[in-house]
Coordinates of C-alpha atoms in Angstrom, one line a residue:
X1 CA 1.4 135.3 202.4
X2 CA 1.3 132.1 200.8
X3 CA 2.1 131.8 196.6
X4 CA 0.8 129.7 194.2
X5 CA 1.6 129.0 190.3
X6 CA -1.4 130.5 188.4
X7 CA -2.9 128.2 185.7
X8 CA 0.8 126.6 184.7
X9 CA 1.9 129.6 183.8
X10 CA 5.0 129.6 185.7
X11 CA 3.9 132.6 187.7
X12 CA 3.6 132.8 191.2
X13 CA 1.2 135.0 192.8
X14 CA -0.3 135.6 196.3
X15 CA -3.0 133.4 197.9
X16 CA -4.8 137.0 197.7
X17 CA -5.1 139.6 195.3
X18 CA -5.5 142.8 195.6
X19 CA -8.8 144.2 193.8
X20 CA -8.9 148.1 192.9
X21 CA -12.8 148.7 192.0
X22 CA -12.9 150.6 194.8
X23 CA -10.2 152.9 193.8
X24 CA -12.4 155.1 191.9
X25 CA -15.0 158.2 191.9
X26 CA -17.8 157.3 193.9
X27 CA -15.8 154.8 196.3
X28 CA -12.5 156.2 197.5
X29 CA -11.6 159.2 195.2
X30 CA -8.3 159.8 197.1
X31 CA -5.7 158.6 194.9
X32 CA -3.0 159.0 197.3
X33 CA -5.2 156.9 199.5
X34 CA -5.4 154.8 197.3
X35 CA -2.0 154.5 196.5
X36 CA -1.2 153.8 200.2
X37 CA -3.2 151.2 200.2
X38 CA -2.0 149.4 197.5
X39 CA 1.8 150.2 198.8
X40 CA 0.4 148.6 202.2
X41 CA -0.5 145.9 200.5
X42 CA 2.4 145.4 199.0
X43 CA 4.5 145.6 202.1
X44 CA 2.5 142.5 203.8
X45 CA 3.1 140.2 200.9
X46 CA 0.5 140.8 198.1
X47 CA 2.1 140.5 194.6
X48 CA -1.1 140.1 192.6
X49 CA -3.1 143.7 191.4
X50 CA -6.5 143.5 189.5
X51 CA -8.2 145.9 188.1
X52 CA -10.2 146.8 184.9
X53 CA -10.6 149.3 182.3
X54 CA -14.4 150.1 183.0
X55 CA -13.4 150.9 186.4
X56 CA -13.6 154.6 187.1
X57 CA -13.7 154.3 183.6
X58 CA -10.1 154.2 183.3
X59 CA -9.6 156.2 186.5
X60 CA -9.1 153.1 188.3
X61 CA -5.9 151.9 185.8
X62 CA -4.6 155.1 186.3
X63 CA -4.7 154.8 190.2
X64 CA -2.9 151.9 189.9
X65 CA -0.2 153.0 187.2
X66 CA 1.0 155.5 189.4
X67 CA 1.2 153.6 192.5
X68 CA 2.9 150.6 191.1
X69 CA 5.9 153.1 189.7
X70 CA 9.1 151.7 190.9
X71 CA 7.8 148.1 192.1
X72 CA 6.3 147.2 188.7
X73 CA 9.0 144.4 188.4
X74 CA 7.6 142.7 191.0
X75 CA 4.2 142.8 190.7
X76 CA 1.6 140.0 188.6
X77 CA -0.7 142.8 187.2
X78 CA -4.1 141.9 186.1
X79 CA -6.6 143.9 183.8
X80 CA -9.9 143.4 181.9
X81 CA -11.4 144.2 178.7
X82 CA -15.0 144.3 177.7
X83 CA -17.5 146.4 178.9
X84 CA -18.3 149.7 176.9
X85 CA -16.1 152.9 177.6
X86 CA -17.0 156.0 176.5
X87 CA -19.7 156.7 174.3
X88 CA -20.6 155.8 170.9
X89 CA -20.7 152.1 168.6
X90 CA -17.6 149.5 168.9
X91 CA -16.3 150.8 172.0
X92 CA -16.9 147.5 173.9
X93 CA -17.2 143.9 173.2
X94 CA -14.6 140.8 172.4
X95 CA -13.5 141.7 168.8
X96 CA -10.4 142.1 167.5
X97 CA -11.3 145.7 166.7
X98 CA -11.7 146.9 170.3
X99 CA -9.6 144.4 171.9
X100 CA -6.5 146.5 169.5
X101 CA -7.7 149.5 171.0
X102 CA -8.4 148.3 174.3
X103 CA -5.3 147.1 175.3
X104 CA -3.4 150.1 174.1
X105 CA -5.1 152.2 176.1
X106 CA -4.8 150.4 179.3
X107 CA -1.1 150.0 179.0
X108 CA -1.2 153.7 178.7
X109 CA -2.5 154.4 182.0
X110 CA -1.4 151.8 183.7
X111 CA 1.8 153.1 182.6
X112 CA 3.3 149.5 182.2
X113 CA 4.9 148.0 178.4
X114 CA 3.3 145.2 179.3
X115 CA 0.4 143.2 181.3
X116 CA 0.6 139.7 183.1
X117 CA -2.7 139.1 182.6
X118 CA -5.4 140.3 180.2
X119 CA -8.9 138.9 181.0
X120 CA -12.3 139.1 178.8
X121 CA -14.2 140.8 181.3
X122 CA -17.3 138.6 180.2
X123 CA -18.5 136.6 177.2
X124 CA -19.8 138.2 174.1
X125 CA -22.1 136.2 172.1
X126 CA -21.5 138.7 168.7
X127 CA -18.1 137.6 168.8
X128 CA -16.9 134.1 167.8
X129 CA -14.6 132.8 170.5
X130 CA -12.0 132.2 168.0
X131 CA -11.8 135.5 167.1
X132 CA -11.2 136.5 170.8
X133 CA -8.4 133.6 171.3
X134 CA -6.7 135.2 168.2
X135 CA -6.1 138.3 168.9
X136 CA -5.2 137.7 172.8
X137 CA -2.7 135.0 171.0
X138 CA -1.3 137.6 169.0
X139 CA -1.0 140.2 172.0
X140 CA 1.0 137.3 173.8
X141 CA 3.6 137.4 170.5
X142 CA 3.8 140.8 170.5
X143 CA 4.6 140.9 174.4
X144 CA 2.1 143.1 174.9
X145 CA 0.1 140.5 177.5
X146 CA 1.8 137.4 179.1
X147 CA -1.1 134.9 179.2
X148 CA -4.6 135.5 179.0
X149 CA -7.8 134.7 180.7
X150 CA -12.0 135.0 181.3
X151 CA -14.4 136.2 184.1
X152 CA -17.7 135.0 184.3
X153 CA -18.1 132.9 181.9
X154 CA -20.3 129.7 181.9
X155 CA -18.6 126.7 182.2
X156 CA -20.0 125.4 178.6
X157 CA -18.3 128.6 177.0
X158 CA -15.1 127.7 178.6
X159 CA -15.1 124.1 177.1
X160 CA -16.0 125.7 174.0
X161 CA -12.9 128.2 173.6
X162 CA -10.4 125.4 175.2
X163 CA -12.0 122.9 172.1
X164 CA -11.1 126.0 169.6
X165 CA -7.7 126.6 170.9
X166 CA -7.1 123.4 170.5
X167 CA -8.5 122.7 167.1
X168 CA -7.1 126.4 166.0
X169 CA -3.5 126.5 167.6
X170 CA -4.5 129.0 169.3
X171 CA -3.2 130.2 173.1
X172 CA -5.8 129.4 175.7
X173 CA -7.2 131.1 178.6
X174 CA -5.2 130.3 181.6
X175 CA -7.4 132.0 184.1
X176 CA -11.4 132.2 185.1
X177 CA -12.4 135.2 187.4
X178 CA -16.0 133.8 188.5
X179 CA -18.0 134.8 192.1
X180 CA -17.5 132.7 194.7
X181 CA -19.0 132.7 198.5
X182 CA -20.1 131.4 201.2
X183 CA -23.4 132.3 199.7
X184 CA -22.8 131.8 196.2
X185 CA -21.5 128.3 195.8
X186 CA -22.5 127.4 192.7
X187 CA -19.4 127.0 191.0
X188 CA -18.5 124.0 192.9
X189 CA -20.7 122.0 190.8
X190 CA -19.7 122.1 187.6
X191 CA -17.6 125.5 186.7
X192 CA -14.8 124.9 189.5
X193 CA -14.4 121.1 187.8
X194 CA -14.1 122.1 184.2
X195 CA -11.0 124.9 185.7
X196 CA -9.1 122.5 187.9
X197 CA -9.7 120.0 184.3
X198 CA -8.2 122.2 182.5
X199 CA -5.3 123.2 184.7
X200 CA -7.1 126.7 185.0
X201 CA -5.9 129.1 187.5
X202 CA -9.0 130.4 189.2
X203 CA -9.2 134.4 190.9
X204 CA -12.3 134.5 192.9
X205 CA -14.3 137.5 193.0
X206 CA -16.8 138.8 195.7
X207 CA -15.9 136.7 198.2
X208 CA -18.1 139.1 200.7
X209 CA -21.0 137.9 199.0
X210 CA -21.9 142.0 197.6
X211 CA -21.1 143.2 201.2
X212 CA -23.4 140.5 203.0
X213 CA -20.6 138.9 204.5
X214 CA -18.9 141.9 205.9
X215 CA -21.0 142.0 209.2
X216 CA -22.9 145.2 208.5
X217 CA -25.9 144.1 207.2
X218 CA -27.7 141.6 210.3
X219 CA -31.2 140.2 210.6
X220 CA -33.4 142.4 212.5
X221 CA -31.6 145.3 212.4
X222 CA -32.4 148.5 210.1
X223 CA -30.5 148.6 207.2
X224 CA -30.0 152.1 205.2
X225 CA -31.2 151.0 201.4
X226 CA -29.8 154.9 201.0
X227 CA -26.2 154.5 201.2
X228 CA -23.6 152.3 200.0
X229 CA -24.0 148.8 198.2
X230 CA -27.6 149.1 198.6
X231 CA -27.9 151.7 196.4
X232 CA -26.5 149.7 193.2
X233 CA -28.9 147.2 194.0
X234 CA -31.3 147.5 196.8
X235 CA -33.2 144.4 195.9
X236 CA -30.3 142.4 197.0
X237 CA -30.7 144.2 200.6
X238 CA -34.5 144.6 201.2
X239 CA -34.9 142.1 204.1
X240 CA -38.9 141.9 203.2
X241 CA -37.8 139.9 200.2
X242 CA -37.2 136.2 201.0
X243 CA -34.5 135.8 199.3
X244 CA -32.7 138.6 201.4
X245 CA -33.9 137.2 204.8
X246 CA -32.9 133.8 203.8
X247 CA -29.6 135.3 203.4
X248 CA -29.7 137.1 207.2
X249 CA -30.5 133.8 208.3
X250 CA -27.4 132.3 207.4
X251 CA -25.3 135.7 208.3
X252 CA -26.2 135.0 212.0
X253 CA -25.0 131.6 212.4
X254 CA -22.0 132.2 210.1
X255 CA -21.5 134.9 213.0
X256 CA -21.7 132.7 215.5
X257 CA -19.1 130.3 214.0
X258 CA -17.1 132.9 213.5
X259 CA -17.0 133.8 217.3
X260 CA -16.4 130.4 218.0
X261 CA -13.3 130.5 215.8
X262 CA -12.0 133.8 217.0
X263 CA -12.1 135.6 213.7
X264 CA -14.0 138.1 211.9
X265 CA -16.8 137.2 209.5
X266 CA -14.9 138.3 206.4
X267 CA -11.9 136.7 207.5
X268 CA -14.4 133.4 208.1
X269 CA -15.8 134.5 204.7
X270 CA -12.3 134.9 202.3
X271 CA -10.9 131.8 204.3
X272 CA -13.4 129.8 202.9
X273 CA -13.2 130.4 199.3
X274 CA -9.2 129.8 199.5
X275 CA -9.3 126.6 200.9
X276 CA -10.9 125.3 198.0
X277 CA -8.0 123.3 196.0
X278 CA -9.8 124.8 192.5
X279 CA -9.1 128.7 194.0
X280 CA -5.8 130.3 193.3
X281 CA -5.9 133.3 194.8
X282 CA -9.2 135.3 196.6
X283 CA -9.6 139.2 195.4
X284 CA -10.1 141.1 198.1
X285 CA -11.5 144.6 197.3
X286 CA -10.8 147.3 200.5
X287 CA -12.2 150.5 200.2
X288 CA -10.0 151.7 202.9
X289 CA -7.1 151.1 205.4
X290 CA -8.6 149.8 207.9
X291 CA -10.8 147.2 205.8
X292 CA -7.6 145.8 204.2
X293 CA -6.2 145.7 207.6
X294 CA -9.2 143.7 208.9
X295 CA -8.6 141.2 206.2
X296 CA -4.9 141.0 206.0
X297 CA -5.3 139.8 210.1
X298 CA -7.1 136.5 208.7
X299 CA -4.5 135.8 206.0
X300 CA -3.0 133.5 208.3
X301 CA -6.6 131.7 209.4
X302 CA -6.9 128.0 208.6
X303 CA -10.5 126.8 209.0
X304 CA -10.2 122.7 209.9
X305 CA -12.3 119.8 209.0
X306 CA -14.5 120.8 211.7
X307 CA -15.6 124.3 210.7
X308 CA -16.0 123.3 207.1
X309 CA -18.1 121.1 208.0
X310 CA -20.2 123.7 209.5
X311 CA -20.0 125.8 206.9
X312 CA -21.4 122.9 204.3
X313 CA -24.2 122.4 207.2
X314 CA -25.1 125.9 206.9
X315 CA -25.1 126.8 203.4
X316 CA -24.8 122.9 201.5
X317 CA -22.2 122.5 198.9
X318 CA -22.9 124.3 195.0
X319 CA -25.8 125.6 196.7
X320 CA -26.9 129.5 195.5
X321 CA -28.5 131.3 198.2
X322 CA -28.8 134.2 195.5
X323 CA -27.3 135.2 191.8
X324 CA -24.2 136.6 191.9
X325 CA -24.8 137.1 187.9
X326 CA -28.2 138.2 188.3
X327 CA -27.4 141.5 186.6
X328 CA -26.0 139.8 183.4
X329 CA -28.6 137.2 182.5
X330 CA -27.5 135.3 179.0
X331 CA -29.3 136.1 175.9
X332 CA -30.6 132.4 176.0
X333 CA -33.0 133.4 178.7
X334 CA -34.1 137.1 177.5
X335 CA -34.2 137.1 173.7
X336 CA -37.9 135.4 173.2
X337 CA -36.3 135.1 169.5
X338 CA -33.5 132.4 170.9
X339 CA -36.3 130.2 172.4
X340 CA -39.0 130.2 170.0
X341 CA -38.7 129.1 166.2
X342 CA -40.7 131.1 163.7
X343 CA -44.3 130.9 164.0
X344 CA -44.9 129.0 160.7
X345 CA -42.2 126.5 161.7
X346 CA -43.1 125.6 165.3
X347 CA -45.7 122.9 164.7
X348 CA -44.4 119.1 164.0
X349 CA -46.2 118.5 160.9

């Protein structure tokens, strides 16, 4: 397993990272399973563990604190904040308030003093930024976090919080956590530029484009909206919408290249997104042995000039062949009241 220094911090981690949203109720609910996996992992080189609080819940942290007992040392762990847990007002969000409480309670269960990297799960427009950056700063003091980063957020809002950490003397994020695939290559264009800018280390997520790229799902053959991925969002796997067939299309010939290489398609699939000079490290999410397995044989898999080439042929450079954020859209586009001035003060004269 290759290493490299995430966002000039000084820390090395693994050219993949381990992602644990599978490690939960729903996906794999073994938590010894789980915890082989991750010790599997481990063995073959990974030093890099993300996971989340809204994971599970906080089942997933748990998972994880317990299987990283006695190797905590030498392990980068990862964490997020910022989606609601449990029920009831100020439970979620990017203020100071919940970040307090937040963090507190994912040291608990991840049974750590400390975390190497906190991350604001995703931007929160009823939060100033500065805010955010001052309370992650003050965690840093306290030794509570190491450095901090985002996930998912715009490239704009990422200029924004480095121009107020700058203006504020405030710590900056260090890391951006954004989608990335073979079908999702947006972030080339502008997002990717602003990071490597900015000396940003950059954990990709979803690198199996939602499950497209695993193989499982292939044009003209039935596939169970009942089960699985395709129950979170079946509109992403109904092959009667265009968009969806579109993206079958390019599954076959990514197959075939894949062939041609001698390699799986996910292995094709997370190859690509870490030989991008922008991507630190992919995050590779195994629900089981076997998938992690499968995807730790194509750690070593170099795609040339040649098969690149292909790949940019097949599915052109910052081109989206769907929304990886399509759940999430900003309040920009959905609140009317952001669009529109008042009625009496939309005319010219």
């Amino acid at each position: 397993m290759r290493y490299r220094t995430l966002g000039g911090t000084g820390i090395d981690v693994s050219a993949y990272c381990l992602g644990t949203m599978m490690f939960q109720d729903g996906c794999n609910s073994d938590h010894d399973d789980c915890a082989r996996i991750i010790h599997a992992a481990l063995d073959q080189g990974i030093n890099f563990v993300d996971t989340a609080d809204m994971y599970g819940q906080g089942e997933t942290e748990e998972i994880v604190g317990k299987a990283l007992r006695g190797h905590r040392d030498d392990i980068v762990l990862a964490t997020k904040v910022h989606f609601q847990m449990g029920e009831g007002r100020n439970r979620s969000g990017n203020s100071r308030r919940w970040i307090l409480k937040a963090v507190e309670d994912s040291l608990r269960r991840l049974n750590t003093d400390w975390i190497d990297l906190y991350q604001v799960h995703r931007p929160d427009d009823s939060t100033d930024v500065e805010e955010t950056l001052s309370v992650l700063s003050d965690l840093v003091h306290q030794g509570k976090i190491r450095a901090f980063g985002c996930s998912t957020f715009p490239a704009e809002e990422i200029v924004e919080a480095h121009n107020v950490s700058e203006r504020r003397g405030l710590g900056r994020f260090r890391t951006e956590q954004p989608p990335y695939s073979i079908l999702a290559r947006g972030i080339e264009a502008s997002l990717l530029p602003v990071c490597q800018r900015y000396g940003m280390g950059v954990l990709v997520w979803s690198p199996l484009a939602f499950g497209f790229l695993t193989g499982k799902y292939r044009k003209n053959q039935p596939i169970d909206l009942s089960t699985g991925r395709p129950t979170i969002r079946p509109e992403r796997f109904d092959p009667t919408i265009a968009e969806n067939a579109a993206k079958l299309d390019v599954v076959e010939q990514l197959v075939e290249l894949a062939e041609n290489i001698g390699c799986t398609l996910p292995q094709l699939a997370i190859a690509f997104t870490v030989a991008h000079p922008a991507v630190t490290s992919a995050i590779i999410g195994p629900r089981t042995m076997p998938q992690l397995e499968d995807l730790l044989k194509g750690a070593a898999l170099t795609l040339d000039d040649a098969a690149l080439d292909r790949i940019d042929e097949i599915v052109p450079p910052g081109t989206n062949l769907y929304n990886p954020n399509a759940p999430l859209p900003p309040r920009s586009l959905t609140d009317t009241a952001l669009r529109r001035r008042p009625l009496t003060d939309r005319a010219a004269a």
